[in-house]
CSV table of N, CA and C in Angstrom, one decimal:
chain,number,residue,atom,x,y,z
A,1,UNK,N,149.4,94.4,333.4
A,1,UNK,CA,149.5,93.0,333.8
A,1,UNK,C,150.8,92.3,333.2
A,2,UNK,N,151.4,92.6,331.6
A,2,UNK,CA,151.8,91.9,331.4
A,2,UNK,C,153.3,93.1,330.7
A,3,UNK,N,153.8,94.1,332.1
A,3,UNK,CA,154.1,95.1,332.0
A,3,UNK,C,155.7,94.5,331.5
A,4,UNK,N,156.0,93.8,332.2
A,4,UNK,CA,158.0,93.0,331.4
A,4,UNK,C,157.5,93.3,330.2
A,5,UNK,N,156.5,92.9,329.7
A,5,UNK,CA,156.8,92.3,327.6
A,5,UNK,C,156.5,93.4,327.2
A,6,UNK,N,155.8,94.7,327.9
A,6,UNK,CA,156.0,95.8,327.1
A,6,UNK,C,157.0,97.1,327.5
A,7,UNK,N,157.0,98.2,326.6
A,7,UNK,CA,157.6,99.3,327.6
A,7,UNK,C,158.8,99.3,326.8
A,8,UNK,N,159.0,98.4,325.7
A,8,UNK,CA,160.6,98.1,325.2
A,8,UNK,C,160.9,99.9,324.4
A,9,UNK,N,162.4,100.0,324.6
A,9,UNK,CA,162.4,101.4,324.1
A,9,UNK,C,162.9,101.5,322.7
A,10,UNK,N,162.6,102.5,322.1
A,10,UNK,CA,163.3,102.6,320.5
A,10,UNK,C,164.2,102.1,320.8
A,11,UNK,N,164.8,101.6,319.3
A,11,UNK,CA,166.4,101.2,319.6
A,11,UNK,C,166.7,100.0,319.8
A,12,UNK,N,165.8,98.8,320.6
A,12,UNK,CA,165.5,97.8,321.2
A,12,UNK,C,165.4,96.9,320.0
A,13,UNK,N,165.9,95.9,320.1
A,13,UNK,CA,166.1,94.5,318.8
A,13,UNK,C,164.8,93.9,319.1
A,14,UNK,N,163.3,93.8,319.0
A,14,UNK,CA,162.6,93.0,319.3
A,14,UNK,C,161.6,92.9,318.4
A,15,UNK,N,161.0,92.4,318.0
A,15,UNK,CA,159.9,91.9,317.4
A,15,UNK,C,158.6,91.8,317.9
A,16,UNK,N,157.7,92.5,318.3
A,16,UNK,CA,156.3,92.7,318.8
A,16,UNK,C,155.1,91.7,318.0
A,17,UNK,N,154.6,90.7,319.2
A,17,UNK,CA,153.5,90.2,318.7
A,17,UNK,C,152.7,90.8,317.3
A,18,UNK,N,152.2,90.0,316.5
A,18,UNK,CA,151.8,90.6,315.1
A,18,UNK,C,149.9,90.7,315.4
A,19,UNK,N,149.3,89.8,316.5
A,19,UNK,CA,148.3,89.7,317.0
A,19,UNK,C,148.0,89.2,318.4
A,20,UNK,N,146.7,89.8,318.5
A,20,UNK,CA,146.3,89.5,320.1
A,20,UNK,C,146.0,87.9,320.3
A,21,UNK,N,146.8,87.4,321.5
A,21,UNK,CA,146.4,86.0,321.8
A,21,UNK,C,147.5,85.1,322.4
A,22,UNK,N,147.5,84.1,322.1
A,22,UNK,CA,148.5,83.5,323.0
A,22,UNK,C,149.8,82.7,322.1
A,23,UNK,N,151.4,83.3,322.7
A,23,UNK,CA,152.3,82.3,322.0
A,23,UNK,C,153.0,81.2,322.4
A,24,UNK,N,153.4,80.7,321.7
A,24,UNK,CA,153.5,79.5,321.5
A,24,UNK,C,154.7,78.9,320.7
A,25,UNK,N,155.6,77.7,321.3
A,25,UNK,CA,156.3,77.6,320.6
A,25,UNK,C,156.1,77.2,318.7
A,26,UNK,N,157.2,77.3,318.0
A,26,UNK,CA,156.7,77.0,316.6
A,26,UNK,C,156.8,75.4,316.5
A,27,UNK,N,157.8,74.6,317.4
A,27,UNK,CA,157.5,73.3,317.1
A,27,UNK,C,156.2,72.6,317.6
A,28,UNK,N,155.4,73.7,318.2
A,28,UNK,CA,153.8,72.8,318.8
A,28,UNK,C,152.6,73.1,317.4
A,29,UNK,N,153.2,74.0,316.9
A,29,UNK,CA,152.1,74.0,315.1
A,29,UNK,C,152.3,72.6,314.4
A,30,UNK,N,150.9,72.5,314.2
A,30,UNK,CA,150.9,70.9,313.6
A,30,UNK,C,150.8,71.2,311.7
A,31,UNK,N,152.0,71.5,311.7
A,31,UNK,CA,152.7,71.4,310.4
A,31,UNK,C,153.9,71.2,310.1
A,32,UNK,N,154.3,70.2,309.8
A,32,UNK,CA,155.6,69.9,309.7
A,32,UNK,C,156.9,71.4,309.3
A,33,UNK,N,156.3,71.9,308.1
A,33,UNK,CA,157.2,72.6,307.1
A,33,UNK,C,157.3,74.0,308.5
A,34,UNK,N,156.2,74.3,309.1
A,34,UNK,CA,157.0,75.4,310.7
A,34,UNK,C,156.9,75.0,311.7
A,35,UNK,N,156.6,73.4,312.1
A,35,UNK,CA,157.6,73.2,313.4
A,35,UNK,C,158.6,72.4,313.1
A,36,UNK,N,159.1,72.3,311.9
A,36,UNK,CA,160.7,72.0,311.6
A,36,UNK,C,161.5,73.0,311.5
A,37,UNK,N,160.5,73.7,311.0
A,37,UNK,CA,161.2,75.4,310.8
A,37,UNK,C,162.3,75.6,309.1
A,38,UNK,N,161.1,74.8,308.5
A,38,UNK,CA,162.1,74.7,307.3
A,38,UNK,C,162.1,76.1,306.5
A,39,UNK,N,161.1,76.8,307.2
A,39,UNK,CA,161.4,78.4,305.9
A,39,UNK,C,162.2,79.0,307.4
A,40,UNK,N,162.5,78.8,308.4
A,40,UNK,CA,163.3,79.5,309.2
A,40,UNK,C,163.2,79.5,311.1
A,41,UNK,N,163.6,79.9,311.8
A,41,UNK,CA,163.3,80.3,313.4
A,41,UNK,C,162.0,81.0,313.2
A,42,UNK,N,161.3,81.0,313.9
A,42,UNK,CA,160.5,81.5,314.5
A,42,UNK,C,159.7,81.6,316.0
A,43,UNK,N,158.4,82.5,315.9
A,43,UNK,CA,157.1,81.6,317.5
A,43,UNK,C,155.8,81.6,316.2
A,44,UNK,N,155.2,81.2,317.4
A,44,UNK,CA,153.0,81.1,316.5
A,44,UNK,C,152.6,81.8,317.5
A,45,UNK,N,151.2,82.5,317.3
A,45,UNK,CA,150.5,82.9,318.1
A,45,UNK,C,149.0,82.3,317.7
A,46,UNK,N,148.5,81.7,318.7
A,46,UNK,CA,146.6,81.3,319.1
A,46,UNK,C,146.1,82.8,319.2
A,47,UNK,N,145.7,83.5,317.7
A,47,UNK,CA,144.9,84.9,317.9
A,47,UNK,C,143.8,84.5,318.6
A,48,UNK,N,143.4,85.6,319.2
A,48,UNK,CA,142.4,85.7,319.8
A,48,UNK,C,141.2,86.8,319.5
A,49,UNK,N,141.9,87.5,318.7
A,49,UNK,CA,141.5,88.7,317.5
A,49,UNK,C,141.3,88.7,315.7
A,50,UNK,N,140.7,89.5,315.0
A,50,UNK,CA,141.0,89.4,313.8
A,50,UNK,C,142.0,90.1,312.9
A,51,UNK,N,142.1,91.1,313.8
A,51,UNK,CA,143.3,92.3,313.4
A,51,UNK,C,144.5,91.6,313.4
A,52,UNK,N,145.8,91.5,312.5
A,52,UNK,CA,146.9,91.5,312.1
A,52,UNK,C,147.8,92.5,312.1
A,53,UNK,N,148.8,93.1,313.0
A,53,UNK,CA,149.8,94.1,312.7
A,53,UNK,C,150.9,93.8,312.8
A,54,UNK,N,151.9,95.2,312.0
A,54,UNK,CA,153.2,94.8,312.0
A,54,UNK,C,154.1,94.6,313.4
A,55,UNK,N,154.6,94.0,313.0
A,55,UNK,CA,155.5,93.4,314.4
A,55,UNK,C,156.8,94.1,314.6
A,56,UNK,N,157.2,95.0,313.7
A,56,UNK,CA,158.6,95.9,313.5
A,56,UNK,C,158.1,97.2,312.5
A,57,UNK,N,158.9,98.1,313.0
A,57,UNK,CA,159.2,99.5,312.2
A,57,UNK,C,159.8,98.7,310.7
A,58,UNK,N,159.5,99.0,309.3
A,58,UNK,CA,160.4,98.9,308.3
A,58,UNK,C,159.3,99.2,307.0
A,59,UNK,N,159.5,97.9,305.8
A,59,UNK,CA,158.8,97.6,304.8
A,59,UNK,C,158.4,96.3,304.2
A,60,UNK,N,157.0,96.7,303.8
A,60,UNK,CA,156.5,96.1,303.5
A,60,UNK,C,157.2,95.1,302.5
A,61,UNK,N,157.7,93.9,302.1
A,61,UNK,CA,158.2,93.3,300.9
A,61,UNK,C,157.4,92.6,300.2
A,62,UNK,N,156.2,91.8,301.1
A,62,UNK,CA,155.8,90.8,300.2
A,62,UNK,C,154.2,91.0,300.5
A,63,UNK,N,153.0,90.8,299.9
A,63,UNK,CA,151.6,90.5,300.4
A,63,UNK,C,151.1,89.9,299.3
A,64,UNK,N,150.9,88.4,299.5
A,64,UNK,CA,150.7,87.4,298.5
A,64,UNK,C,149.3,87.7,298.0
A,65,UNK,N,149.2,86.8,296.9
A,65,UNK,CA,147.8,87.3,296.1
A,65,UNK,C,147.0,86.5,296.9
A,66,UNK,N,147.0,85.7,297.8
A,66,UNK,CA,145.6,84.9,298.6
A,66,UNK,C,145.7,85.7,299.9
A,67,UNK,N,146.8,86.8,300.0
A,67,UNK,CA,146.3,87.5,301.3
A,67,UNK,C,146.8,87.2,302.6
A,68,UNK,N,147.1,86.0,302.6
A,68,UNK,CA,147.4,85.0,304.2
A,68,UNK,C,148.7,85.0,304.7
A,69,UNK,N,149.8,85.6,303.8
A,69,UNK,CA,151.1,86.0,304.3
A,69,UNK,C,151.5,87.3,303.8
A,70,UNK,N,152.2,87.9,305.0
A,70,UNK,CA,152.9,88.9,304.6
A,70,UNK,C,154.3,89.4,305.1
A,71,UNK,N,155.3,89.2,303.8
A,71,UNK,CA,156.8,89.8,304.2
A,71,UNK,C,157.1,90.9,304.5
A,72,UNK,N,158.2,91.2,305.5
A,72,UNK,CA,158.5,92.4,306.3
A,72,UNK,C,160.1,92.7,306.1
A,73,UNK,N,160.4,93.9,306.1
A,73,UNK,CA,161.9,93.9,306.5
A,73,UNK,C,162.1,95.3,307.2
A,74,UNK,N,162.8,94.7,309.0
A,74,UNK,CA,163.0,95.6,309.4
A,74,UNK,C,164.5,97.0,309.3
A,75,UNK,N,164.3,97.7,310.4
A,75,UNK,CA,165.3,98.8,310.1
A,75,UNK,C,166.8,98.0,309.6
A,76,UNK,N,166.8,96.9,310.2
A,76,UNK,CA,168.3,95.9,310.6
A,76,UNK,C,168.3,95.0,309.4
A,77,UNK,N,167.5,95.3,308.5
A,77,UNK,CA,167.5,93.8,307.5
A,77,UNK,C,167.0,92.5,307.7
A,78,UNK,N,166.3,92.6,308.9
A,78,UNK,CA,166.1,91.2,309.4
A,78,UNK,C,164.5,91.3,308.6
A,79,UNK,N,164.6,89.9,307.7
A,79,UNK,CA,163.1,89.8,307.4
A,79,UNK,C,162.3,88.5,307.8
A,80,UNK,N,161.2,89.0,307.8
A,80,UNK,CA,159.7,87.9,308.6
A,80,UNK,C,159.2,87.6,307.5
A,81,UNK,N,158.3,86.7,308.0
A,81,UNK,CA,157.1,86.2,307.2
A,81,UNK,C,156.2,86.0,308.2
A,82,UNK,N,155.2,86.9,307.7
A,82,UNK,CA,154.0,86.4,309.0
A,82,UNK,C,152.9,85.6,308.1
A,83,UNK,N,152.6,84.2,308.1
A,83,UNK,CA,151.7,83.5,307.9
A,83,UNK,C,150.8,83.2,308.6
A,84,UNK,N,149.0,83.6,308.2
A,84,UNK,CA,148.2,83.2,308.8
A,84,UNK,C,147.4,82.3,308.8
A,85,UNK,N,147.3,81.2,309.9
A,85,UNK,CA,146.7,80.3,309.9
A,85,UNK,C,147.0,79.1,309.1
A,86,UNK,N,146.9,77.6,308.8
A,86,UNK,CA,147.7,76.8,308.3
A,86,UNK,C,146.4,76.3,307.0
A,87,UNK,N,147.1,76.0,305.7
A,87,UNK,CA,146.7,76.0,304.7
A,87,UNK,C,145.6,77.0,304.7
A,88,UNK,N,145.6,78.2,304.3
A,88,UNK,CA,144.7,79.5,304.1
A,88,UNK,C,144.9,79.5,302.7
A,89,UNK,N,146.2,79.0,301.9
A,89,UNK,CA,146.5,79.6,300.9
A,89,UNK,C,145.3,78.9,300.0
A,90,UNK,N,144.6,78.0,300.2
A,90,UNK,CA,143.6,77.5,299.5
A,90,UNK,C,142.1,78.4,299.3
A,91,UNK,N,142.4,79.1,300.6
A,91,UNK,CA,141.3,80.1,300.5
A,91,UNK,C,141.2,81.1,299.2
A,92,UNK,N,142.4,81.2,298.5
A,92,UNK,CA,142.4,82.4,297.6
A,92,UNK,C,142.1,83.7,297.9
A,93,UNK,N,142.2,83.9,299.2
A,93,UNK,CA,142.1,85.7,299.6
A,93,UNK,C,140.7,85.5,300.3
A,94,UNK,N,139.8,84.5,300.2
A,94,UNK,CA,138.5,84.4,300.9
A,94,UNK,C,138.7,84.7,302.7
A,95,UNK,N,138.3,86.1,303.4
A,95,UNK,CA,138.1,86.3,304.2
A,95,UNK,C,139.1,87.2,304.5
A,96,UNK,N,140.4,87.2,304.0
A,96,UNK,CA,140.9,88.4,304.4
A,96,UNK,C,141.1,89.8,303.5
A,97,UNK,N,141.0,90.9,304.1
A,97,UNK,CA,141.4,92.2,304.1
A,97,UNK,C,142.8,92.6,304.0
A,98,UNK,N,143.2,92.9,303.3
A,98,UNK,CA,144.7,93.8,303.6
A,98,UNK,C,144.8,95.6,303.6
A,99,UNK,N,145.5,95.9,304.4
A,99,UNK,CA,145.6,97.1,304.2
A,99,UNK,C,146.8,98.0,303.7
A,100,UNK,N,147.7,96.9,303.1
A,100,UNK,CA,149.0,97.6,303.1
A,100,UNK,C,149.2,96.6,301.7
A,101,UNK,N,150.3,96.8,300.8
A,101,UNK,CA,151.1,96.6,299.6
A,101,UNK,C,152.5,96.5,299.7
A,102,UNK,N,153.3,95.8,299.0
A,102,UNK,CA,154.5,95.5,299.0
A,102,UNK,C,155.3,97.0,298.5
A,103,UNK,N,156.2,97.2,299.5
A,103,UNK,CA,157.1,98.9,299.1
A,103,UNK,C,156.5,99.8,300.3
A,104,UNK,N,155.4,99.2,301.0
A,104,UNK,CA,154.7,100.5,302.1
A,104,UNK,C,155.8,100.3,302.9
A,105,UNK,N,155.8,102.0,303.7
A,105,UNK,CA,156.5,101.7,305.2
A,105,UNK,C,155.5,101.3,306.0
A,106,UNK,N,156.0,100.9,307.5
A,106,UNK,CA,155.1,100.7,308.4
A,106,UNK,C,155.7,100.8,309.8
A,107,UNK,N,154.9,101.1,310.7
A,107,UNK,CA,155.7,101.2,312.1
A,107,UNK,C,155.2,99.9,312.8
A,108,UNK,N,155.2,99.5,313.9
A,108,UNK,CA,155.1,98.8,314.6
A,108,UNK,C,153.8,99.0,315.1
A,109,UNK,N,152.7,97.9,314.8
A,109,UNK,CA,151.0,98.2,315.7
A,109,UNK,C,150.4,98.6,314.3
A,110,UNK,N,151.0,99.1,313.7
A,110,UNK,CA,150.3,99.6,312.1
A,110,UNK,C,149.3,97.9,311.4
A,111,UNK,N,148.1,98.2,311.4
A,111,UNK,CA,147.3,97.3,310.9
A,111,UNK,C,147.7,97.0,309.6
A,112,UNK,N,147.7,95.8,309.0
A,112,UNK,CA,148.3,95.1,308.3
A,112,UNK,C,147.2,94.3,307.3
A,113,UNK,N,146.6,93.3,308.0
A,113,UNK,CA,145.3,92.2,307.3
A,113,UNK,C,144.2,92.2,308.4
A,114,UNK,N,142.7,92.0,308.3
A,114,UNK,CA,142.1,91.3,309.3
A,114,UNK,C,141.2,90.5,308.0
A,115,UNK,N,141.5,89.4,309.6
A,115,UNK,CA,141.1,87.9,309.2
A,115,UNK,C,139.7,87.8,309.5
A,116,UNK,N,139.0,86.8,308.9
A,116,UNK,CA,137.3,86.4,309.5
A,116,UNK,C,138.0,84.9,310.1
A,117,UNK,N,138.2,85.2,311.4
A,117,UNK,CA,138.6,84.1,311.7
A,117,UNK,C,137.4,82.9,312.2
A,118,UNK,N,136.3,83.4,312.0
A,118,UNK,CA,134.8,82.8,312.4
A,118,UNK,C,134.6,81.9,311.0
A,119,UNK,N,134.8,82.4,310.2
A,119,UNK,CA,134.8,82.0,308.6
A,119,UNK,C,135.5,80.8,308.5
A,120,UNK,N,137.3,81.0,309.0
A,120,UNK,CA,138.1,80.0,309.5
A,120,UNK,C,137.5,78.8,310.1
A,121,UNK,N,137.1,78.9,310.8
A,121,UNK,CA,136.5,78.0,312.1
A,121,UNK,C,135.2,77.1,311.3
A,122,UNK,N,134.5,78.3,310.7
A,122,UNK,CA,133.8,77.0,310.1
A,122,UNK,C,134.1,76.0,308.9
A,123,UNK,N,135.3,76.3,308.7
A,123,UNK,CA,135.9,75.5,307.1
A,123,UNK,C,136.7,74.9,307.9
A,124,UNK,N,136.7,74.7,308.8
A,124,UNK,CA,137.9,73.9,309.6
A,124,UNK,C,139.1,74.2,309.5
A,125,UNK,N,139.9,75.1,309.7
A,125,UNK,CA,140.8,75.4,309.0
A,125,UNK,C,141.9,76.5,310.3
A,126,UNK,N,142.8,76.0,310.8
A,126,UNK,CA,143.8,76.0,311.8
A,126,UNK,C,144.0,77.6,311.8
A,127,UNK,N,143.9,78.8,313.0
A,127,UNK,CA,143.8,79.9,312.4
A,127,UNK,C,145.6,80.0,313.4
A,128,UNK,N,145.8,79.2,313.8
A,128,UNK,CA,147.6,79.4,314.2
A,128,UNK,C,148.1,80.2,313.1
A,129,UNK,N,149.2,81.0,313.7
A,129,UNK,CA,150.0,82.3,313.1
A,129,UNK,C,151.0,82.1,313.4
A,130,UNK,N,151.8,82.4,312.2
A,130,UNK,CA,153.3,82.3,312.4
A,130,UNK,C,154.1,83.5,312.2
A,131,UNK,N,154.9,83.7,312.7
A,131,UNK,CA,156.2,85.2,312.6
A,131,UNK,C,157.4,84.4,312.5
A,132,UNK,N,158.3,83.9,311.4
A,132,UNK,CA,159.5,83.4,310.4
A,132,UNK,C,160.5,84.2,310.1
A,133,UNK,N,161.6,84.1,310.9
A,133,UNK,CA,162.4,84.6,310.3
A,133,UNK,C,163.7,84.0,309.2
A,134,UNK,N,162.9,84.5,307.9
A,134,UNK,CA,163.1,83.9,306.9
A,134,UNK,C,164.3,84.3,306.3
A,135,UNK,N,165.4,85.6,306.5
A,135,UNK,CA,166.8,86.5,306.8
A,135,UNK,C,167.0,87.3,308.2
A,136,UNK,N,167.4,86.6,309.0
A,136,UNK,CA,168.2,87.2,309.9
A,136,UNK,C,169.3,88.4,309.7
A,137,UNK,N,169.9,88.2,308.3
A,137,UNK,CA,170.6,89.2,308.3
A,137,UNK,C,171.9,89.3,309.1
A,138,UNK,N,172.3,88.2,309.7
A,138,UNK,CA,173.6,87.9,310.7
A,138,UNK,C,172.9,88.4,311.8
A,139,UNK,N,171.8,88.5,312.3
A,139,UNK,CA,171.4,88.5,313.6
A,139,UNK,C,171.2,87.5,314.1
A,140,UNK,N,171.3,87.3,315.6
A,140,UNK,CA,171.1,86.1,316.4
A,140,UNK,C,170.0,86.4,317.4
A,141,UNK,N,168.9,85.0,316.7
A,141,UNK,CA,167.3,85.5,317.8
A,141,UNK,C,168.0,85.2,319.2
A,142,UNK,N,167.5,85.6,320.4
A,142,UNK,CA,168.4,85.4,321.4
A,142,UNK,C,167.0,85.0,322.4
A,143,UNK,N,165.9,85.6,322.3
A,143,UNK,CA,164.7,85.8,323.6
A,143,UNK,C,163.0,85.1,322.5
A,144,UNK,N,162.5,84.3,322.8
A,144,UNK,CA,161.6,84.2,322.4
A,144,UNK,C,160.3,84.2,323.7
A,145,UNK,N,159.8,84.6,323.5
A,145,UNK,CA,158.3,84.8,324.6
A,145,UNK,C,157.3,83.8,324.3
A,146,UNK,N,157.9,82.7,324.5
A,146,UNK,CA,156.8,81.8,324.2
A,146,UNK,C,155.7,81.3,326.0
A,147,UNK,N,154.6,80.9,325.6
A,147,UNK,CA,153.6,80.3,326.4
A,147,UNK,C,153.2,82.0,327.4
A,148,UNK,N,153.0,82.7,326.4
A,148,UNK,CA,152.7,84.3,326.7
A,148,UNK,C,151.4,84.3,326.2
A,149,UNK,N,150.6,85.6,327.0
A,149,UNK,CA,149.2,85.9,326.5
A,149,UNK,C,149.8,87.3,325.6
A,150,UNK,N,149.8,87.2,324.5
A,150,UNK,CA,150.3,88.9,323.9
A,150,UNK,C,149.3,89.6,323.5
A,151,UNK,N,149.7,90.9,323.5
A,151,UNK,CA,149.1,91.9,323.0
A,151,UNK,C,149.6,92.3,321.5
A,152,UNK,N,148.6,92.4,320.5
A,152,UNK,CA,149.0,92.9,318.8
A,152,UNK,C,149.8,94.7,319.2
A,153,UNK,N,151.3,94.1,318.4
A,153,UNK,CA,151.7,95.4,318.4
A,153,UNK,C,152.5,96.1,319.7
A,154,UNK,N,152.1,95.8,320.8
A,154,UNK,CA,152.9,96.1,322.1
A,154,UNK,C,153.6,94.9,322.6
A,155,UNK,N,153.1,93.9,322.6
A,155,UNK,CA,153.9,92.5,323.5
A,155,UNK,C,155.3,92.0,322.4
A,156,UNK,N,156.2,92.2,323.8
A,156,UNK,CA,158.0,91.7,323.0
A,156,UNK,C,157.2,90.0,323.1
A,157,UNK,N,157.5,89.7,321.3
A,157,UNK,CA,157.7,88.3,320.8
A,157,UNK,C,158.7,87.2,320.8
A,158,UNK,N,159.4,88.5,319.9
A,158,UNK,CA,161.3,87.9,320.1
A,158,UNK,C,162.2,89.0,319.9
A,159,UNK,N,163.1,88.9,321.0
A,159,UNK,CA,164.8,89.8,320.5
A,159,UNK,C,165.4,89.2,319.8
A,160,UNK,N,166.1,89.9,319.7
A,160,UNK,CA,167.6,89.8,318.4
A,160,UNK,C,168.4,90.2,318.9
A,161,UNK,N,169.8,90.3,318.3
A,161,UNK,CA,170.7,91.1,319.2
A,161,UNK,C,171.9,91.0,317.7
């Protein structure tokens, strides 16, 4: 169905949804600090899942001690931040799983964290997702896929070039 956003070939500058659900521009997250975009460009996705994966072939750099963000750097130097959900960091790691450590490799679709996002929901607490690009690395985002239904791991997020 949503055969354009996938199919992209090695080699390809893109960034693959980090979870299943819908994206969304980053200026529609109701948080000032990423729809100003003050840690950087990015999109959000409305998971619709609990699973978390990497969004690029590279490494692991960062997986904070409350669990709810994790830094990436792909083959190109370009690094992310995928943040889950808005103020989670209060959670202290309550509800999520990680499966990976700062220094792992990882491919693209490689499971990362799952969330209790049911857990979320009853603490009231915004399960919006963000993918930040916090060093571009002299790349220029060129394609963002926003107001898309994505797939974790297969669906193009954003190019680069």
């Amino acid at each position: 169905m949503f055969g354009f956003l996938k199919g992209k070939k090695k080699g390809d500058k893109v960034f693959y949804s980090m979870v299943t659900g819908k994206s969304i521009d980053l200026s529609e997250v109701d948080d000032d600090m990423f729809a100003g975009r003050v840690l950087g460009d990015g999109i959000a996705v409305e998971p619709e899942e609990d699973t978390f994966v990497a969004p690029c072939t590279g490494t692991v750099t960062t997986v904070t001690d409350t669990k709810h963000a994790i830094g990436l750097e792909n083959e190109d130097g370009v690094q992310v931040l995928i943040h889950i959900g808005l103020d989670t960091v209060k959670l202290n790691g309550k509800g999520f799983d990680t499966y990976v450590e700062a220094g792992q490799k990882v491919k693209a679709g490689d499971p990362l964290v799952k969330v209790d996002r049911k857990m979320l929901k009853e603490e009231g607490i915004p399960d919006v997702s963000m993918l930040v690009f916090v060093e571009p690395n002299g790349h220029k985002l060129s394609k963002f896929y926003t107001e898309q239904k994505v797939e974790a791991g297969t669906s193009a997020l954003v190019e680069y070039e």
